mmCIF file of C-alpha atoms in Angstrom:
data_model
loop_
_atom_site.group_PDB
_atom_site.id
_atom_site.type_symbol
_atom_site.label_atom_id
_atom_site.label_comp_id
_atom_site.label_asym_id
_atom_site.label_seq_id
_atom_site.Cartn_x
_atom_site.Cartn_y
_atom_site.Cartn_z
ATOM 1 C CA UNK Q 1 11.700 -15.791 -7.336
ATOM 2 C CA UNK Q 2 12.989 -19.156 -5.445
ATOM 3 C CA UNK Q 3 11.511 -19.568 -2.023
ATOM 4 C CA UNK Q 4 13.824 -20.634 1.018
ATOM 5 C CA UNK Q 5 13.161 -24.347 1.042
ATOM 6 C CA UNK Q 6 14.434 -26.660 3.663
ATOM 7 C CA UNK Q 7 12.985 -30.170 3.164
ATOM 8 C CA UNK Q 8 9.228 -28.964 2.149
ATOM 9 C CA UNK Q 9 7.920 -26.479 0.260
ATOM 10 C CA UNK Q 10 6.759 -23.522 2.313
ATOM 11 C CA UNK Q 11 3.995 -22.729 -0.064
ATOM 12 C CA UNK Q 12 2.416 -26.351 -0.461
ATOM 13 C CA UNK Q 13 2.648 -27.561 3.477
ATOM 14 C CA UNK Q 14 3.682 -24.775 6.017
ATOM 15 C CA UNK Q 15 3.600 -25.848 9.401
ATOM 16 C CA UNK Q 16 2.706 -28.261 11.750
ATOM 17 C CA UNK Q 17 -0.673 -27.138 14.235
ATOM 18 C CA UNK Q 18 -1.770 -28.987 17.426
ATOM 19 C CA UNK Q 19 -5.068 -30.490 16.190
ATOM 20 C CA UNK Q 20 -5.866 -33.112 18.888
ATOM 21 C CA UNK Q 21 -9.147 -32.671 20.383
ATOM 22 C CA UNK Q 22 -9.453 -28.819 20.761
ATOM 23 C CA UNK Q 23 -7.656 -26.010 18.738
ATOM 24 C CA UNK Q 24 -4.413 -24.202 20.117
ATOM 25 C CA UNK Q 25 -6.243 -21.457 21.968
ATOM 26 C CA UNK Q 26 -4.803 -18.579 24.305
ATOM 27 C CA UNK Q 27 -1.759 -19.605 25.938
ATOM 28 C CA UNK Q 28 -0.206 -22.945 25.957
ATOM 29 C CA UNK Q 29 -0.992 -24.835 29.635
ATOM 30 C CA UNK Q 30 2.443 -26.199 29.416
ATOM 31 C CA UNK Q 31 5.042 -23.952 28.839
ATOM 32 C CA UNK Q 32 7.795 -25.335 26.289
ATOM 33 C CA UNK Q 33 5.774 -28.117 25.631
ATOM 34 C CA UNK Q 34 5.367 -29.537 22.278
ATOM 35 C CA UNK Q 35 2.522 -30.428 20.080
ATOM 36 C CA UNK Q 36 2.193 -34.171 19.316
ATOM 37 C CA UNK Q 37 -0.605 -34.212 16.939
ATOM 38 C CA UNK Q 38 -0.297 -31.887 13.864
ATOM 39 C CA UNK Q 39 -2.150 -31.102 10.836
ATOM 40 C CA UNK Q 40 -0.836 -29.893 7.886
ATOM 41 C CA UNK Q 41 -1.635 -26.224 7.068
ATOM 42 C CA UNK Q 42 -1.874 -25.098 3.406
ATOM 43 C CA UNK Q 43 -1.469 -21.262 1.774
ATOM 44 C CA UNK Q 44 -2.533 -19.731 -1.393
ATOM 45 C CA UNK Q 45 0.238 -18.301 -3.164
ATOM 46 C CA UNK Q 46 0.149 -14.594 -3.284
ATOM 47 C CA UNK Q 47 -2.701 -13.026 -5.098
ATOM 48 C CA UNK Q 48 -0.974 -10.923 -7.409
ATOM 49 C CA UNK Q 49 1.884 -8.333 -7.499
ATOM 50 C CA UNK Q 50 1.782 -5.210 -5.249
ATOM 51 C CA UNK Q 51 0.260 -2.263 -7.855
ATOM 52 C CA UNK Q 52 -1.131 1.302 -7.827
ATOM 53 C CA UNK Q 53 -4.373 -0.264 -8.829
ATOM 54 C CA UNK Q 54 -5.082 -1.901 -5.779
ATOM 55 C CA UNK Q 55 -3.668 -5.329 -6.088
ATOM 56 C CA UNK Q 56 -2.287 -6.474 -2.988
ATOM 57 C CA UNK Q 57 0.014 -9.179 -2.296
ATOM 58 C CA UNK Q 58 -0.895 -10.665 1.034
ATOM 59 C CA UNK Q 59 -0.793 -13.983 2.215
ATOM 60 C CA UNK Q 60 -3.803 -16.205 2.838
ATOM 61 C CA UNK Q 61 -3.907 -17.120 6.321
ATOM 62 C CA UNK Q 62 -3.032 -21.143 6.667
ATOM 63 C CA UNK Q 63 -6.548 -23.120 6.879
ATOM 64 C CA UNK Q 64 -5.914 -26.707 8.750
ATOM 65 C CA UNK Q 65 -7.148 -29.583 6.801
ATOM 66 C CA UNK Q 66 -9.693 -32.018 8.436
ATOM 67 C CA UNK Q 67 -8.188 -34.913 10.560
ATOM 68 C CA UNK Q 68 -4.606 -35.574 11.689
ATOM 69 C CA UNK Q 69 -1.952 -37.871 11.646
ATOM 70 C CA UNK Q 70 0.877 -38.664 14.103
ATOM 71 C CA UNK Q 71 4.403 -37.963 13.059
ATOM 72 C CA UNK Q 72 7.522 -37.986 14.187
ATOM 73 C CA UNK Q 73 9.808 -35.986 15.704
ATOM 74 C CA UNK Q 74 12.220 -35.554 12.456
ATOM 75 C CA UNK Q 75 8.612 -34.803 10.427
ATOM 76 C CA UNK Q 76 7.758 -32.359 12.750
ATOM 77 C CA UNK Q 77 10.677 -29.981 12.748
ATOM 78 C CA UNK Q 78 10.772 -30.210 8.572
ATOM 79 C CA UNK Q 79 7.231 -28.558 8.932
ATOM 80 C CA UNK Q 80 8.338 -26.083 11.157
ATOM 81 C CA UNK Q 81 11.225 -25.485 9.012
ATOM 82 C CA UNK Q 82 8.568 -24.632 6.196
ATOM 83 C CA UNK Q 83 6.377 -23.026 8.404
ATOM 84 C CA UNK Q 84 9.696 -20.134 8.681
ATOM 85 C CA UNK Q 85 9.982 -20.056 5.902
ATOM 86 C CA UNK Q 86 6.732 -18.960 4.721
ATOM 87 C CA UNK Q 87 7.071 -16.364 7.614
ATOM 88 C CA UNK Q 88 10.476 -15.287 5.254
ATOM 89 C CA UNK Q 89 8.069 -15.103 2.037
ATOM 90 C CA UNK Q 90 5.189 -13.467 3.818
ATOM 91 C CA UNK Q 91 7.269 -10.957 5.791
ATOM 92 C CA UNK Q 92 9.006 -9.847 1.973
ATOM 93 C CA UNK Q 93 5.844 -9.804 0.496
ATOM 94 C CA UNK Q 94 3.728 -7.980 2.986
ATOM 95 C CA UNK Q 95 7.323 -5.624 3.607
ATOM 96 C CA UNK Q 96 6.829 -4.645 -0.222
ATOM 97 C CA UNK Q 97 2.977 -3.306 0.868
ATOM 98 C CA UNK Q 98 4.453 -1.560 3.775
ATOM 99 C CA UNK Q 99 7.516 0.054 1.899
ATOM 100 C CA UNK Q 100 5.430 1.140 -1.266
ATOM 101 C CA UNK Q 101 5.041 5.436 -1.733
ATOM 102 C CA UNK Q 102 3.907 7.659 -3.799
ATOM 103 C CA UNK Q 103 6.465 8.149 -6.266
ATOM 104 C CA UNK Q 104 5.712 4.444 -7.434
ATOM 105 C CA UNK Q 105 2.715 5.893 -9.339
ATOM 106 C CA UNK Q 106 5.474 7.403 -11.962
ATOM 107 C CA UNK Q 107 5.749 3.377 -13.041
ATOM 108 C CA UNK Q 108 2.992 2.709 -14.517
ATOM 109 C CA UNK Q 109 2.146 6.817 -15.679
ATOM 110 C CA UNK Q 110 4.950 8.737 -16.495
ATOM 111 C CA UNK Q 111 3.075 12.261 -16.556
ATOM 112 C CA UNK Q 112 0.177 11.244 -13.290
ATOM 113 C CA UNK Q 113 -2.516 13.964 -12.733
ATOM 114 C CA UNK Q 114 -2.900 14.850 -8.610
ATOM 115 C CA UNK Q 115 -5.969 12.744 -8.598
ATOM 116 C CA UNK Q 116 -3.397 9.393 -8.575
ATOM 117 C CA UNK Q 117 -1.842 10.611 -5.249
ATOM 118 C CA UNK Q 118 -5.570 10.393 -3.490
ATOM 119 C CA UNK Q 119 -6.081 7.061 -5.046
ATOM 120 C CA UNK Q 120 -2.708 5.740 -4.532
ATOM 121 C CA UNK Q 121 -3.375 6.252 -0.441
ATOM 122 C CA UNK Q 122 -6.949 4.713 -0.520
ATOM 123 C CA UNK Q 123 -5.571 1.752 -2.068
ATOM 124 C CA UNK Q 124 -3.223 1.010 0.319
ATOM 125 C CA UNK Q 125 -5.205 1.768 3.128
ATOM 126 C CA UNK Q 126 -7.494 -0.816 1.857
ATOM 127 C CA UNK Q 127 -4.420 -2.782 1.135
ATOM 128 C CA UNK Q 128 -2.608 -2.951 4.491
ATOM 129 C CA UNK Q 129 -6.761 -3.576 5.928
ATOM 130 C CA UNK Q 130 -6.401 -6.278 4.712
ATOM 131 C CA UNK Q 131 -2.738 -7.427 5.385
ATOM 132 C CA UNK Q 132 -3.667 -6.162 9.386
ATOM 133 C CA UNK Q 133 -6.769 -8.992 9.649
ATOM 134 C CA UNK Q 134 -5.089 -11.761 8.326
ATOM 135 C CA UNK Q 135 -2.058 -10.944 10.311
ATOM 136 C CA UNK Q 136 -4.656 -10.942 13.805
ATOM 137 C CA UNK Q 137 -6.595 -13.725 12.926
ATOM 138 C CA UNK Q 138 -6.430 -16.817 14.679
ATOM 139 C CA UNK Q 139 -5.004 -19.083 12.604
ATOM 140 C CA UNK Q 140 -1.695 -16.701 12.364
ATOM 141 C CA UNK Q 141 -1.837 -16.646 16.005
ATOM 142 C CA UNK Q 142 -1.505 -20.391 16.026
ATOM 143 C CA UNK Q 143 1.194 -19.769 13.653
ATOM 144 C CA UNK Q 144 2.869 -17.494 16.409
ATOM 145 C CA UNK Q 145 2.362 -20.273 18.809
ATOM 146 C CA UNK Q 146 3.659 -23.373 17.423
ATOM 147 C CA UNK Q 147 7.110 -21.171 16.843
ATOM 148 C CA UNK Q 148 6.926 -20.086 20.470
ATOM 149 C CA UNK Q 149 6.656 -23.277 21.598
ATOM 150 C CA UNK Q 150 9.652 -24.347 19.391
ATOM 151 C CA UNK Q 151 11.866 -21.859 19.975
ATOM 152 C CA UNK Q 152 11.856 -20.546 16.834
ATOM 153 C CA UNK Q 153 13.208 -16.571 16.322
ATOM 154 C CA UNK Q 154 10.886 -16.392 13.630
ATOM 155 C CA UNK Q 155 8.285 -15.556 16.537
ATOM 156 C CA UNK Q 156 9.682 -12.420 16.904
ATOM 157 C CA UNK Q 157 9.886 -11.655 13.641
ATOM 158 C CA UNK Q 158 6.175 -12.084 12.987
ATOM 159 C CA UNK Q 159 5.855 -9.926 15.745
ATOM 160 C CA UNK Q 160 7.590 -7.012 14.461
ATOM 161 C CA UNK Q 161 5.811 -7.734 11.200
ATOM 162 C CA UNK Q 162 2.670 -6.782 13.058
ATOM 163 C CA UNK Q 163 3.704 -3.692 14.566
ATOM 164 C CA UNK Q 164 5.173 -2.641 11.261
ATOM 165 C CA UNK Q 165 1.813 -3.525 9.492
ATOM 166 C CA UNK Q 166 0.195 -1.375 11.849
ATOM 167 C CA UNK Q 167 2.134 1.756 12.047
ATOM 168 C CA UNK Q 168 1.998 2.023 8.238
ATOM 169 C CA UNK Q 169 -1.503 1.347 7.923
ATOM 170 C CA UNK Q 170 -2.037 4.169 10.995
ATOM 171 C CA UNK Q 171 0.371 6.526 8.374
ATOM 172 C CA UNK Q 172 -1.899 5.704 5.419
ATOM 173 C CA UNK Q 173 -4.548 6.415 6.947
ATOM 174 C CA UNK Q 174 -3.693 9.947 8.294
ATOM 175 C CA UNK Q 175 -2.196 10.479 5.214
ATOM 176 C CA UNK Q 176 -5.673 9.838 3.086
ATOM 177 C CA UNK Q 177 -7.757 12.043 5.350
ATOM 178 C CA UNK Q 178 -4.801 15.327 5.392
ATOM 179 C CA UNK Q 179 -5.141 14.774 1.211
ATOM 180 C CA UNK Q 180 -8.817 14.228 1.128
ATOM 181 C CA UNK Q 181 -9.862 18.292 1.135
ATOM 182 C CA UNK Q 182 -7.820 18.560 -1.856
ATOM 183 C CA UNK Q 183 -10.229 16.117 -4.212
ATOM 184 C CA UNK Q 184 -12.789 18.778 -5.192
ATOM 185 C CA UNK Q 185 -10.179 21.132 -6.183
ATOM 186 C CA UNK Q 186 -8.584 18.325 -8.091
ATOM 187 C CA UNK Q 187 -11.399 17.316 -9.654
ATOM 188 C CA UNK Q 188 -12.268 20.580 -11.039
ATOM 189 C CA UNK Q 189 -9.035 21.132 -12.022
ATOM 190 C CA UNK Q 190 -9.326 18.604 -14.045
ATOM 191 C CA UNK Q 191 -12.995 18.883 -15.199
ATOM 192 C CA UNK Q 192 -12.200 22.749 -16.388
ATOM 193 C CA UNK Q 193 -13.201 23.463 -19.733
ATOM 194 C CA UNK Q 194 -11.397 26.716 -20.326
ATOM 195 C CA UNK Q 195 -7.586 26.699 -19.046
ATOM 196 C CA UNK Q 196 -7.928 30.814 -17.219
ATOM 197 C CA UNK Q 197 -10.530 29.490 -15.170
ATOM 198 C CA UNK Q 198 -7.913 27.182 -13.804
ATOM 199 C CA UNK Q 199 -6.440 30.215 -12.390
ATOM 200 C CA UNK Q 200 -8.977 30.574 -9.465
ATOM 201 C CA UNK Q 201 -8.274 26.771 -8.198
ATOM 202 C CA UNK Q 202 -4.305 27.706 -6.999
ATOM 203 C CA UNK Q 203 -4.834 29.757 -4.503
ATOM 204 C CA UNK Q 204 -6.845 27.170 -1.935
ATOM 205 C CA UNK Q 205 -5.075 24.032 -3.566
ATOM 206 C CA UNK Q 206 -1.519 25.962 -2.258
ATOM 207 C CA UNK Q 207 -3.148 27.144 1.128
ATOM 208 C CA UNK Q 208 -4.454 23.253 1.588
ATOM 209 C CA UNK Q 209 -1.175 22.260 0.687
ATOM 210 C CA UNK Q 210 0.572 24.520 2.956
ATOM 211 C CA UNK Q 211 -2.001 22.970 5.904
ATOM 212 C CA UNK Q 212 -1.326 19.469 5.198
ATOM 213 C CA UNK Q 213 2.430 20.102 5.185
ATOM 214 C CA UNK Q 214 2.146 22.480 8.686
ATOM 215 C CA UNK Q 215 -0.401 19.689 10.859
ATOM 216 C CA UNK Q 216 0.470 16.088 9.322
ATOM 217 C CA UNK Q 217 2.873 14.300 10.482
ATOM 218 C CA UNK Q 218 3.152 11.562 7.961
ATOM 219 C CA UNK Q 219 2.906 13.785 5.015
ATOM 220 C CA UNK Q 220 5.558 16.363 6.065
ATOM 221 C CA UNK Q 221 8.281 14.658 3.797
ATOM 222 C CA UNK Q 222 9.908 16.829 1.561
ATOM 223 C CA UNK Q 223 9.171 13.455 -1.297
ATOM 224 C CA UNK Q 224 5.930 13.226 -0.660
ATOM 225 C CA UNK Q 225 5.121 17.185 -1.269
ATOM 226 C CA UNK Q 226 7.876 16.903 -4.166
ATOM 227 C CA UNK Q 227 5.451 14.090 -5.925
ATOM 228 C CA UNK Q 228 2.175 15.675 -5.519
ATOM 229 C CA UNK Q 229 3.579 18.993 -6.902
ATOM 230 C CA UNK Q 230 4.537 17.704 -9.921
ATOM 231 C CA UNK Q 231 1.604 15.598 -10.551
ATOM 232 C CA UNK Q 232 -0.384 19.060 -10.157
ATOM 233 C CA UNK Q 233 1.760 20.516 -12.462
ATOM 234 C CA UNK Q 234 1.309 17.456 -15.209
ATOM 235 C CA UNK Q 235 -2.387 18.594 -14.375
ATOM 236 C CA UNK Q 236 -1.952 22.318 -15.195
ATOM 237 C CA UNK Q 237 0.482 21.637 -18.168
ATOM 238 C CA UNK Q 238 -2.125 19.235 -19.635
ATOM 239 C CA UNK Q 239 -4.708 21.745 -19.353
ATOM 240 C CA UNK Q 240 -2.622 24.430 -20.835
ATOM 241 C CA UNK Q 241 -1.761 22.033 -24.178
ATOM 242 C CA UNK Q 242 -5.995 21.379 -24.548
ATOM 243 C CA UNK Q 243 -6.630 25.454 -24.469
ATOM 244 C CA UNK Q 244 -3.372 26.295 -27.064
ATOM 245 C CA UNK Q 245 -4.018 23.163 -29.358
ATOM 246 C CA UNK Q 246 -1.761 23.988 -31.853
ATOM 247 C CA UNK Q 247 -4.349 22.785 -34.956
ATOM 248 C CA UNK Q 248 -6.691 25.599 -33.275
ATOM 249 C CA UNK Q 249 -3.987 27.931 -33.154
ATOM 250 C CA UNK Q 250 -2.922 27.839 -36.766
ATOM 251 C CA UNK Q 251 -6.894 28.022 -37.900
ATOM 252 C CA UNK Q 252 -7.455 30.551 -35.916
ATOM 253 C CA UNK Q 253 -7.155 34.701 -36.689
ATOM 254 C CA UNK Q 254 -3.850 35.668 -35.606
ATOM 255 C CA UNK Q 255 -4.776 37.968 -32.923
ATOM 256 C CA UNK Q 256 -7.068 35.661 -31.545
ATOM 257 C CA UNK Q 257 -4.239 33.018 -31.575
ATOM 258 C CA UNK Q 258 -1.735 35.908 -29.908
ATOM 259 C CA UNK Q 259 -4.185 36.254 -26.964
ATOM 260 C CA UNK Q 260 -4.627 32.418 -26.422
ATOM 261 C CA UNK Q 261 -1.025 32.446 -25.929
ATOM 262 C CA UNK Q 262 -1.051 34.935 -23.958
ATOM 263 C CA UNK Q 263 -3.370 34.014 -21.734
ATOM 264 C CA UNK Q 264 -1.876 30.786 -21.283
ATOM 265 C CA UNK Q 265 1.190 32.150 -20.441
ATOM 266 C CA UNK Q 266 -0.105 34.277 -17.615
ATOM 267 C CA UNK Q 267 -2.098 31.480 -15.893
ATOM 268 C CA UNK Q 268 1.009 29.691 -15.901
ATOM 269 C CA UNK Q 269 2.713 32.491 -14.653
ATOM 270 C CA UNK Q 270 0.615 32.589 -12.208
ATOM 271 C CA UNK Q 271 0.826 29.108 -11.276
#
């Protein structure tokens, strides 16, 4: 994908940072005054592509380089032309950690056991972590400074970015401790040897379900329930296809084969 560019390239030289004697710290002592002396800041392009594995694409905060030289006015509003512009990349970057859910899982598994949905919402806890201290650390709050001090609209939208960042990390998180009473169920679900004794899991699975959906605020989306459901049923239908195995079947006597069946069927029916 093609970056906004506007004179410099917003992922080789961002911005422009006062660097004279002392770093920008706290709030400017002139107001509307700008910075004569700026370094050039540097990011690392993003780390990899947003996935259900963890991956995270984040940007690296800038990191000033050592010394300074004195530009001029023309030189200095080119940087902070890049310097937007990375705000543009980074805000559609860290805006595709924010907007990711549950049903992205289906991507890279078309038939996902429940135990994705648990792993899915640790990961981007850790994720958006990690998104939430770069976007608080100082040198992004220089960032938020220099486009104060020019004006710049972009300010706001790093704000906003912020505040985004943080209300879907607060959502992730309430939404990995509602789901976390379900992982022993889900695990033994999973672990069963014999399909019947799946039978005895449903009950408190459905009852925790029927909690999560009554007290959470986050999960209470008729998609989110919709996704786990059927990744519980993949479970269930998986388990039901290792206990008839059709090879077994055949070998077997045919009564004994009749009350596989049959049992299968009533678990399910049960289900």
């Amino acid at each position: 994908n093609r970056r906004p560019q506007r004179h410099m390239d917003s992922t080789d030289s961002l911005a422009s940072i006062l660097t004279s004697n002392s770093s920008i710290q706290g709030t400017p002592q002139v107001k509307g005054r700008r910075p004569s002396k700026l370094a050039k800041l540097k990011t690392d392009k993003v780390a990899g592509k947003v996935t259900v594995s963890g991956l995270v694409a984040k940007p690296t905060p800038p990191v000033a380089e050592r010394g300074s030289t004195r530009v001029g006015i023309g030189d200095e509003r080119d940087q902070v032309v890049a310097l937007e512009n990375a705000v543009v990349e980074w805000t559609r970057q860290i805006r595709r950690v924010i907007d990711l859910d549950s049903d992205s899982v289906f991507v890279n598994d078309p038939i996902p056991g429940p135990m994705t949905d648990l792993t899915f919402w640790a990961h981007k806890v850790e994720n958006l972590k990690h998104v939430q201290k770069q976007l608080q650390g100082l040198k992004m709050h220089q960032v938020n400074q220099i486009l104060r001090l020019e004006g710049s609209s972009y300010a706001s939208t790093l704000d906003q970015l912020i505040v985004d960042v943080d209300e879907a990390l607060t959502e992730a998180m309430d939404n990995q401790r509602f789901l976390e009473p379900l992982r022993s169920w889900f695990q033994k679900l999973a672990q069963a040897d014999r399909f019947p004794i799946t039978a005895s899991f449903y009950q408190p699975i459905f009852r925790l379900l029927m909690l999560i959906w009554r007290h959470s605020s986050h999960y209470q989306k008729m998609p989110r329930i919709v996704v786990l459901l059927s990744q519980i049923s993949n479970e269930v239908i998986r388990k039901a296809r290792e206990y008839v195995d059709i090879g077994g079947v055949t070998s077997e006597e045919p009564q004994e084969s009749i009350l596989r069946i049959q049992d299968a069927l009533s678990v399910i029916s049960y289900f």
